Coordinates of C-alpha atoms in Angstrom, one line a residue:
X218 CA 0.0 0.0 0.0
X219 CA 1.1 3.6 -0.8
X220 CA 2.2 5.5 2.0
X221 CA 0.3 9.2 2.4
X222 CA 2.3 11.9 2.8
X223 CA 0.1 15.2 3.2
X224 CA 2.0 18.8 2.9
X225 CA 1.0 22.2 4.1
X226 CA 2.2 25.2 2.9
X227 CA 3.1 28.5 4.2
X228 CA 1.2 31.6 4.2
X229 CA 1.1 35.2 5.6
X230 CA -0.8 36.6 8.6
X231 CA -0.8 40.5 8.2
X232 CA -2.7 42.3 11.5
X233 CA -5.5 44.0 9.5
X234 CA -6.6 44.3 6.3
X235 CA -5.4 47.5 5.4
X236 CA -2.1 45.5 6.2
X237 CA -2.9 42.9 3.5
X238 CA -3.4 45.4 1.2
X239 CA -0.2 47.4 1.4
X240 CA 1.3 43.9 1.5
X241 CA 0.0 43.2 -1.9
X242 CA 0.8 46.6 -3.7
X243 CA 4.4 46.6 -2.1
X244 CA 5.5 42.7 -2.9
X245 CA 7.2 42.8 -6.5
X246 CA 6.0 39.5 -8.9
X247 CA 8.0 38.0 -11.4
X248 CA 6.2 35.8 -13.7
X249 CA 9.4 33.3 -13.9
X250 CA 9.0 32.6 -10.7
X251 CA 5.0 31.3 -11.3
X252 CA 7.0 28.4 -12.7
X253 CA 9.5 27.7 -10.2
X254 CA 9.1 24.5 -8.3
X255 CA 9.3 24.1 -5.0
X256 CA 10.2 21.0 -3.1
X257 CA 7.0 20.2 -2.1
X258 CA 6.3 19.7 -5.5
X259 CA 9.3 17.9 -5.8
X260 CA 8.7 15.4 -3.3
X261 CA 7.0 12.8 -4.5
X262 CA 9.7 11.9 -7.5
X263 CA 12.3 12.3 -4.4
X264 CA 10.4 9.9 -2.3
X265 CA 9.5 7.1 -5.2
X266 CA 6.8 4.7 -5.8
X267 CA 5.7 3.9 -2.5
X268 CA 4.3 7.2 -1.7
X269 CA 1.6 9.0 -2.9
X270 CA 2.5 13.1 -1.8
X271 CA -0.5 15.7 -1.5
X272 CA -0.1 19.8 -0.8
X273 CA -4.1 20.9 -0.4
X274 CA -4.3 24.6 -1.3
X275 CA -5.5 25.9 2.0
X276 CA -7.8 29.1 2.1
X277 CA -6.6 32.4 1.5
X278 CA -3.0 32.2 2.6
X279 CA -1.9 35.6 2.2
X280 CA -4.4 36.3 4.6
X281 CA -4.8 33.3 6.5
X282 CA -7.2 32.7 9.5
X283 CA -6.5 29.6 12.1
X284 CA -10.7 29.3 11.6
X285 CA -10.6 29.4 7.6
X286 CA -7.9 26.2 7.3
X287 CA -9.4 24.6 10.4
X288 CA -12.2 24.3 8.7
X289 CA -10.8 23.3 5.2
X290 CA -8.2 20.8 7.4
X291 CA -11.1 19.3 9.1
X292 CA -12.3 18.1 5.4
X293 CA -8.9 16.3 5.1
X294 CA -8.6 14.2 7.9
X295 CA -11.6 11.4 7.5
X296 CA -9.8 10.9 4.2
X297 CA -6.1 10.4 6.0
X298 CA -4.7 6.8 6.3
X299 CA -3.2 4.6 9.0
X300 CA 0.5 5.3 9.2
X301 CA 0.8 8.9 7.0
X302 CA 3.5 11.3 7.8
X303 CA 1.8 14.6 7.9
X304 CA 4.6 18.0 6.9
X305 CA 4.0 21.5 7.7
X306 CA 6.1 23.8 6.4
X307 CA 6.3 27.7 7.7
X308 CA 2.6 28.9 8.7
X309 CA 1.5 25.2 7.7
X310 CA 3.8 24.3 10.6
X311 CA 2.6 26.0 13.6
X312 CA -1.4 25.1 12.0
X313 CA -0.7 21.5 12.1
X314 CA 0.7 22.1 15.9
X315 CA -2.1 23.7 16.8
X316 CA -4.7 21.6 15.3
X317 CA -2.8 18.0 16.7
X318 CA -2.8 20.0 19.7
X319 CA -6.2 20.4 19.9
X320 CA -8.1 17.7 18.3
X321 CA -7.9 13.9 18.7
X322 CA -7.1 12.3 15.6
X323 CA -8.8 8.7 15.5
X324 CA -6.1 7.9 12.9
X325 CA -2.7 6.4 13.8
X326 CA 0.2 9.1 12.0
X327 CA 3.5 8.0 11.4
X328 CA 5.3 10.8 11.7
X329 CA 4.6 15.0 12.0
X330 CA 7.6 17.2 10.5
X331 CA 7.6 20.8 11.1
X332 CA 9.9 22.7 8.8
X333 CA 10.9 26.5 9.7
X334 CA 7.6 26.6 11.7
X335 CA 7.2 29.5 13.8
X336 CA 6.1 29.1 17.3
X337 CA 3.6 31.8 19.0
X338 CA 2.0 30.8 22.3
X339 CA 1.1 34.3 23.5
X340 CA -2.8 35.5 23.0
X341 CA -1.1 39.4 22.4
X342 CA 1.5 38.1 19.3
X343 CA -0.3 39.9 16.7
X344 CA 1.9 39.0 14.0
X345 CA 0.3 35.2 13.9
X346 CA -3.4 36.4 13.8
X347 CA -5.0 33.5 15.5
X348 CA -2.2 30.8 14.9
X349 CA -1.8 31.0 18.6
X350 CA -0.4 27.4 20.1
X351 CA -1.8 26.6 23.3
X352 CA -0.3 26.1 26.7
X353 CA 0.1 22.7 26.2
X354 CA 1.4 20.7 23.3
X355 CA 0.7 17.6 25.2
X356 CA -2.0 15.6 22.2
X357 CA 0.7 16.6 19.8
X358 CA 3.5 14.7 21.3
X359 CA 0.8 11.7 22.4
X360 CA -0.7 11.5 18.6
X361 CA 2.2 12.7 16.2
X362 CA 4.2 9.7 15.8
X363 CA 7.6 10.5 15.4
X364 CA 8.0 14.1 15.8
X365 CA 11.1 16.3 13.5
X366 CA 11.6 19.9 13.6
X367 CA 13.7 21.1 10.8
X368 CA 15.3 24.8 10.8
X369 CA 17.7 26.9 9.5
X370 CA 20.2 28.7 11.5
X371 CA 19.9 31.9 8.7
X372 CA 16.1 31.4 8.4
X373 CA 15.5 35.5 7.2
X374 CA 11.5 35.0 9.0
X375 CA 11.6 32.9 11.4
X376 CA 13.9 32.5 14.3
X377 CA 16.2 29.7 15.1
X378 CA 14.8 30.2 18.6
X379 CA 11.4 29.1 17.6
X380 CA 12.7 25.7 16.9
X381 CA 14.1 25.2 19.9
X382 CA 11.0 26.5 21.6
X383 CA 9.1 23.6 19.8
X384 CA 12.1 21.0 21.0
X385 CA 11.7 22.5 24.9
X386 CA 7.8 21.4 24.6
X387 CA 8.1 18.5 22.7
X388 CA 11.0 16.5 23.9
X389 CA 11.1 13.5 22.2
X390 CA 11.0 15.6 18.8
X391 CA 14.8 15.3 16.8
X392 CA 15.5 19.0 16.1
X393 CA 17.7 19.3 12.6
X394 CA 19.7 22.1 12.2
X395 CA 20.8 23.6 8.9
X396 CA 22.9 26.4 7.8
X397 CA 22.3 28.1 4.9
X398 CA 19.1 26.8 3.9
X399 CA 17.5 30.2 5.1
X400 CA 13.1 29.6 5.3
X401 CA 13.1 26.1 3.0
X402 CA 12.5 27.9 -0.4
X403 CA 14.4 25.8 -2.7
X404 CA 13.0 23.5 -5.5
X405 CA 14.2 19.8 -3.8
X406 CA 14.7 19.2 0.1
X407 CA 16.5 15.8 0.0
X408 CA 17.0 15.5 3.6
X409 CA 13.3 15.3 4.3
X410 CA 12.5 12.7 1.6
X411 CA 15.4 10.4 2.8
X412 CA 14.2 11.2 6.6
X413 CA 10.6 9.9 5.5
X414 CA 11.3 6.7 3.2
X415 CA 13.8 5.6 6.5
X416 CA 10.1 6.2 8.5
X417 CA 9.2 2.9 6.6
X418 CA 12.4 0.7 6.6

């Protein structure tokens, strides 16, 4: 049987709207870069045969609302298997350690991997909207599987610290460190393919 492996992206969590909008006028667009891959796009052809990889399109992610993807995740997770690795990278990060933090999967996972997730447990952190963790990380550690935290020492938005925040309340997570990789952007991450086919072995 294929293995599931089930990616979510990144997004942006500007305070107001107003916010959103100056975001949008100020960011510059290249069209080349509409065709640049990234390696979550890359994964599957990384990772082979045996796994089948899927990156849902959650809602709105240059403006993105815990509620909004809470809502879309929920739709997701009757159709997740026995055994799949679940990946969060950036924004997707801290969602899926908020939502396995706050809901009781009845599936069994393999394995969660957070990759340059941010980590925001204070109700007054504006700059995560309402990606806010909760006191306790607890559910995630009990229903995760095998936990990994991957994070780049020269990470330009999010803070080396916030990985090791993550490893302080989740113990028996491995926390990978990387130089150079800055916030995961590139087109392949090899290290997390071979990290999930050796989930299986």
């Amino acid at each position: 049987m294929k293995r599931q492996v089930i990616v979510i992206h990144g997004g942006d969590t500007p305070e107001t709207y107003e916010k959103y909008i100056a975001d949008l006028k100020a960011e510059e667009f290249d069209l080349e870069d509409a065709r640049r891959k990234r390696w979550r796009e890359t994964l599957e052809a990384l990772l082979g045969t045996d796994f089948l990889v899927y990156t849902p399109r959650m809602p709105n992610s240059a403006n993105a609302k815990y509620l909004e993807w809470k809502i879309w995740f929920d739709k997701i997770v009757p159709q997740i298997k026995d055994n799949s690795v679940l990946v969060g990278h950036s924004l997707g990060g801290i969602f899926l350690a908020k939502y396995l933090s706050e809901n009781k999967l009845k599936m069994r996972l393999e394995a969660v991997l957070l990759v340059a997730a941010p980590f925001a447990n204070d109700p007054n952190e504006k700059d995560m909207a309402d990606f806010i963790l909760p006191k306790s990380l607890d559910l995630l550690s009990e229903q995760g599987g095998r936990i990994t935290i991957y994070h780049s020492t020269d990470d330009p938005y999010v803070d080396f610290k916030d990985a090791e925040s993550y490893k302080e309340r989740l113990p028996n997570a491995i926390l990978k460190k990387f130089e150079g990789r800055g916030h995961f952007t590139g087109s392949e991450f090899p290290e997390l393919a071979g990290d999930i086919k050796a989930l299986f072995k």
